[in-house]
Coordinates of N, CA and C in Angstrom, one line a residue:
M1 N -6.4 25.0 -20.3 CA -5.1 24.4 -19.7 C -5.3 23.2 -19.2
K2 N -4.5 22.4 -19.5 CA -4.4 21.0 -18.7 C -3.1 21.1 -18.1
T3 N -3.2 20.5 -16.8 CA -2.1 20.6 -16.3 C -1.5 19.3 -15.7
T4 N -0.5 18.9 -15.3 CA 0.2 17.5 -14.8 C 1.0 17.7 -13.2
K5 N 1.0 16.5 -13.0 CA 2.1 16.8 -11.8 C 3.4 15.6 -12.1
I6 N 4.4 16.5 -12.2 CA 5.8 15.8 -12.4 C 6.6 15.5 -10.9
V7 N 7.0 13.9 -10.8 CA 7.8 14.0 -9.6 C 9.2 13.6 -9.7
L8 N 10.3 14.8 -9.3 CA 11.8 14.2 -9.6 C 12.1 13.7 -8.3
I9 N 12.3 12.5 -8.1 CA 13.1 11.8 -7.0 C 14.4 11.8 -7.3
G10 N 15.2 12.2 -6.5 CA 16.8 12.1 -6.3 C 17.3 13.6 -7.2
V11 N 16.3 14.5 -6.6 CA 16.6 15.8 -7.5 C 17.6 16.6 -7.1
G12 N 18.2 16.0 -5.7 CA 19.4 17.1 -5.0 C 20.5 16.9 -5.7
S13 N 20.7 15.8 -6.9 CA 22.1 15.8 -7.6 C 21.7 16.9 -8.4
L14 N 22.8 17.9 -8.1 CA 23.0 18.9 -9.3 C 23.0 18.7 -10.7
S15 N 23.5 17.7 -11.1 CA 23.7 17.3 -12.7 C 22.2 17.1 -13.0
F16 N 21.5 16.3 -12.2 CA 20.4 15.8 -12.6 C 19.2 16.8 -12.7
G17 N 19.1 17.4 -11.3 CA 18.0 18.1 -11.0 C 18.3 19.5 -11.8
L18 N 19.1 19.9 -12.2 CA 19.5 21.5 -13.1 C 19.1 21.0 -14.5
R19 N 19.8 19.8 -15.3 CA 19.1 19.4 -16.3 C 17.8 19.2 -16.3
M20 N 17.1 18.8 -15.2 CA 15.7 18.3 -15.4 C 15.1 19.9 -15.5
F21 N 15.5 20.9 -14.5 CA 14.8 22.2 -14.4 C 14.8 22.8 -15.9
Q22 N 16.2 22.6 -16.2 CA 16.1 23.4 -17.6 C 15.3 22.9 -18.6
D23 N 14.9 21.3 -18.8 CA 13.7 21.4 -19.7 C 12.5 21.4 -19.2
I24 N 12.3 21.6 -17.9 CA 10.7 21.9 -17.2 C 10.5 23.3 -17.5
F25 N 11.3 24.3 -17.2 CA 11.1 25.6 -17.2 C 10.7 26.3 -18.6
I26 N 11.1 25.4 -19.5 CA 11.0 26.2 -20.7 C 10.0 25.4 -21.5
E27 N 9.1 24.8 -21.0 CA 7.7 24.2 -21.6 C 6.8 24.9 -21.7
H28 N 6.5 25.5 -22.2 CA 5.0 26.7 -21.6 C 3.6 25.6 -21.4
E29 N 3.8 24.3 -21.9 CA 2.4 23.8 -21.8 C 2.5 23.0 -20.4
L30 N 3.5 23.3 -19.6 CA 3.5 23.0 -18.0 C 2.7 24.0 -17.3
E31 N 2.3 24.9 -17.9 CA 2.0 26.3 -17.1 C 1.0 25.9 -16.2
G32 N 1.0 26.1 -14.9 CA 0.1 26.0 -13.9 C 0.5 24.3 -13.4
S33 N 1.2 23.9 -13.8 CA 1.3 22.2 -13.5 C 1.8 22.1 -11.6
T34 N 2.3 21.0 -11.2 CA 2.5 20.8 -10.0 C 4.1 20.0 -10.5
L35 N 5.0 20.7 -9.7 CA 6.8 19.8 -9.5 C 6.9 19.6 -8.2
S36 N 6.9 17.9 -7.9 CA 7.1 17.9 -6.7 C 8.7 17.2 -6.7
L37 N 9.6 17.6 -5.8 CA 10.8 17.7 -5.7 C 11.2 16.5 -4.4
V38 N 11.8 15.6 -4.4 CA 12.2 14.5 -3.5 C 13.6 13.9 -3.6
D39 N 14.0 14.1 -2.3 CA 15.5 14.1 -2.1 C 15.6 13.6 -0.4
L40 N 16.5 12.6 -0.2 CA 16.9 12.3 1.1 C 17.6 13.1 1.7
D41 N 18.6 13.7 1.1 CA 19.5 15.3 1.4 C 18.8 16.0 1.5
R42 N 18.1 16.4 3.0 CA 17.4 18.0 3.0 C 18.1 18.9 2.8
E43 N 19.8 19.1 3.2 CA 20.4 20.4 2.6 C 20.3 20.5 1.0
S44 N 20.7 19.2 0.5 CA 20.3 19.4 -1.5 C 19.1 19.8 -1.7
L45 N 18.2 19.0 -0.9 CA 16.7 19.4 -1.5 C 16.2 20.9 -1.4
D46 N 16.7 21.3 -0.3 CA 16.4 22.9 -0.1 C 17.2 23.6 -1.3
L47 N 18.4 23.5 -1.6 CA 19.1 24.2 -2.3 C 18.1 24.0 -3.9
M48 N 17.7 22.9 -4.3 CA 17.2 22.7 -5.4 C 15.7 23.4 -5.4
Y49 N 15.5 23.6 -3.9 CA 14.0 23.9 -3.9 C 13.9 25.5 -4.4
E50 N 15.0 26.2 -3.7 CA 15.1 27.4 -4.1 C 15.5 27.9 -5.5
L51 N 16.3 27.2 -6.2 CA 16.6 27.3 -7.4 C 15.4 26.8 -8.4
A52 N 14.6 25.9 -8.2 CA 13.1 25.8 -8.8 C 12.2 27.2 -8.2
L53 N 12.2 27.9 -7.6 CA 11.4 29.1 -7.2 C 12.2 29.9 -8.1
V54 N 13.3 30.1 -8.3 CA 13.6 31.3 -9.0 C 13.4 31.1 -10.6
M55 N 13.9 30.2 -10.7 CA 13.4 29.4 -12.2 C 12.0 29.9 -12.6
N56 N 11.3 29.4 -11.7 CA 9.5 29.3 -11.6 C 9.4 30.8 -11.9
R57 N 9.7 31.5 -10.9 CA 9.2 32.8 -11.3 C 10.0 33.7 -12.3
K58 N 11.1 33.3 -13.0 CA 11.7 33.9 -14.4 C 11.2 33.4 -15.4
S59 N 10.6 32.2 -15.5 CA 9.9 31.3 -16.2 C 8.2 31.9 -16.8
G60 N 7.8 32.2 -15.3 CA 6.3 32.7 -15.5 C 5.6 31.6 -15.9
L61 N 5.7 30.3 -15.5 CA 5.0 29.3 -16.0 C 3.7 28.9 -14.5
N62 N 4.6 29.7 -13.6 CA 3.6 29.4 -12.4 C 3.1 28.2 -11.8
L63 N 4.3 27.6 -11.6 CA 3.9 25.9 -11.4 C 3.9 26.0 -9.9
K64 N 3.2 25.1 -9.2 CA 2.9 24.8 -7.6 C 4.5 23.6 -7.5
I65 N 5.1 24.6 -6.7 CA 6.4 23.7 -6.6 C 6.2 23.1 -4.9
E66 N 6.6 21.8 -4.5 CA 6.5 21.3 -3.4 C 8.1 20.3 -3.1
K67 N 8.2 20.3 -1.9 CA 9.4 19.5 -1.5 C 8.8 18.4 -0.6
T68 N 10.0 17.2 -0.9 CA 9.8 16.4 0.5 C 10.9 15.3 0.4
T69 N 10.8 14.7 1.4 CA 12.1 14.0 1.5 C 11.4 12.4 1.6
D70 N 10.0 12.3 1.4 CA 9.4 11.4 1.6 C 8.4 11.1 0.4
R71 N 8.9 10.2 -0.3 CA 8.1 10.4 -2.1 C 6.7 9.7 -1.8
R72 N 6.6 9.0 -1.1 CA 5.2 8.3 -0.9 C 4.2 9.5 -0.2
K73 N 4.6 10.6 -0.3 CA 3.9 11.6 0.1 C 3.3 12.7 -1.2
V74 N 4.3 12.2 -2.4 CA 3.7 13.0 -3.4 C 3.7 12.1 -4.7
L75 N 3.8 10.8 -4.7 CA 3.4 9.8 -6.0 C 1.9 10.0 -6.2
D76 N 1.0 10.2 -5.3 CA -0.5 10.2 -5.7 C -0.8 11.0 -6.5
G77 N -1.5 10.8 -8.2 CA -1.9 11.8 -8.7 C -0.7 12.4 -10.0
A78 N 0.6 11.7 -9.4 CA 1.5 12.0 -10.6 C 1.4 11.4 -11.8
G79 N 1.3 12.7 -12.9 CA 1.4 12.5 -14.4 C 2.6 11.7 -14.7
F80 N 3.6 12.2 -14.1 CA 5.1 11.5 -14.4 C 5.6 11.6 -13.3
V81 N 6.8 10.5 -13.3 CA 7.7 10.1 -12.0 C 9.2 9.9 -12.6
V82 N 10.1 10.6 -12.7 CA 11.4 10.8 -13.1 C 12.4 10.3 -11.8
N83 N 13.0 9.0 -11.5 CA 13.8 8.6 -10.7 C 15.4 8.8 -10.9
S84 N 16.0 9.3 -10.6 CA 17.5 9.6 -10.5 C 18.2 8.9 -9.1
I85 N 18.4 7.9 -9.0 CA 19.3 7.4 -7.5 C 20.3 6.7 -8.0
A86 N 21.5 7.0 -7.5 CA 22.6 6.5 -7.7 C 23.4 5.5 -6.7
I87 N 23.6 4.3 -6.6 CA 24.2 3.9 -5.5 C 25.3 3.5 -5.8
D88 N 26.6 3.5 -5.3 CA 27.6 3.2 -5.7 C 28.4 3.8 -7.0
R89 N 28.0 5.2 -7.1 CA 28.2 5.8 -8.6 C 29.7 5.6 -9.2
S90 N 30.2 6.1 -8.0 CA 31.6 6.2 -8.6 C 32.2 5.0 -9.3
R91 N 32.1 3.7 -8.5 CA 32.7 2.4 -8.8 C 32.0 2.0 -9.9
L92 N 30.4 2.5 -10.3 CA 29.8 2.0 -11.4 C 30.1 2.5 -12.8
W93 N 30.5 4.1 -12.5 CA 31.4 4.9 -13.7 C 32.3 4.5 -14.0
Q94 N 33.2 3.9 -13.2 CA 34.5 3.7 -13.6 C 34.1 2.1 -14.4
L95 N 33.0 1.1 -14.2 CA 33.0 0.0 -14.8 C 32.4 0.4 -16.3
D96 N 31.8 1.6 -16.5 CA 31.3 1.8 -17.7 C 32.6 2.2 -18.7
F97 N 33.6 2.2 -18.1 CA 35.1 2.8 -19.0 C 35.6 1.7 -19.1
Q98 N 35.8 0.7 -18.2 CA 36.8 -0.1 -18.1 C 36.3 -1.4 -19.2
I99 N 35.0 -1.6 -18.8 CA 34.4 -2.6 -19.6 C 34.4 -2.9 -20.9
P100 N 34.0 -1.6 -21.6 CA 34.3 -1.5 -23.2 C 36.1 -1.5 -23.5
K101 N 37.1 -1.0 -22.8 CA 38.2 -1.1 -23.2 C 38.7 -2.5 -23.0
K102 N 38.1 -3.4 -22.4 CA 38.3 -4.9 -22.7 C 38.1 -5.6 -24.0

């Protein structure tokens, strides 16, 4: 069995984190891999970490799950890094609708 390390940066976003979990925890080829969760918001990170533990247990994939607020601690050895960071998200989403209307 070949394993990998997946780093999810910005995992505290429920829309991003949950969607990623839904994809990861059905993929049996990831069995035994490492899932590194990163977010600056410790409360959101803790919530997503607990959710990942539950989904991991139910999936039977036996992933190693780790969490941190410092991405540098988990980037080494990563096979995949998914970055989902939004700055000024509401304003930018408004532009996504306003620009095509013009």
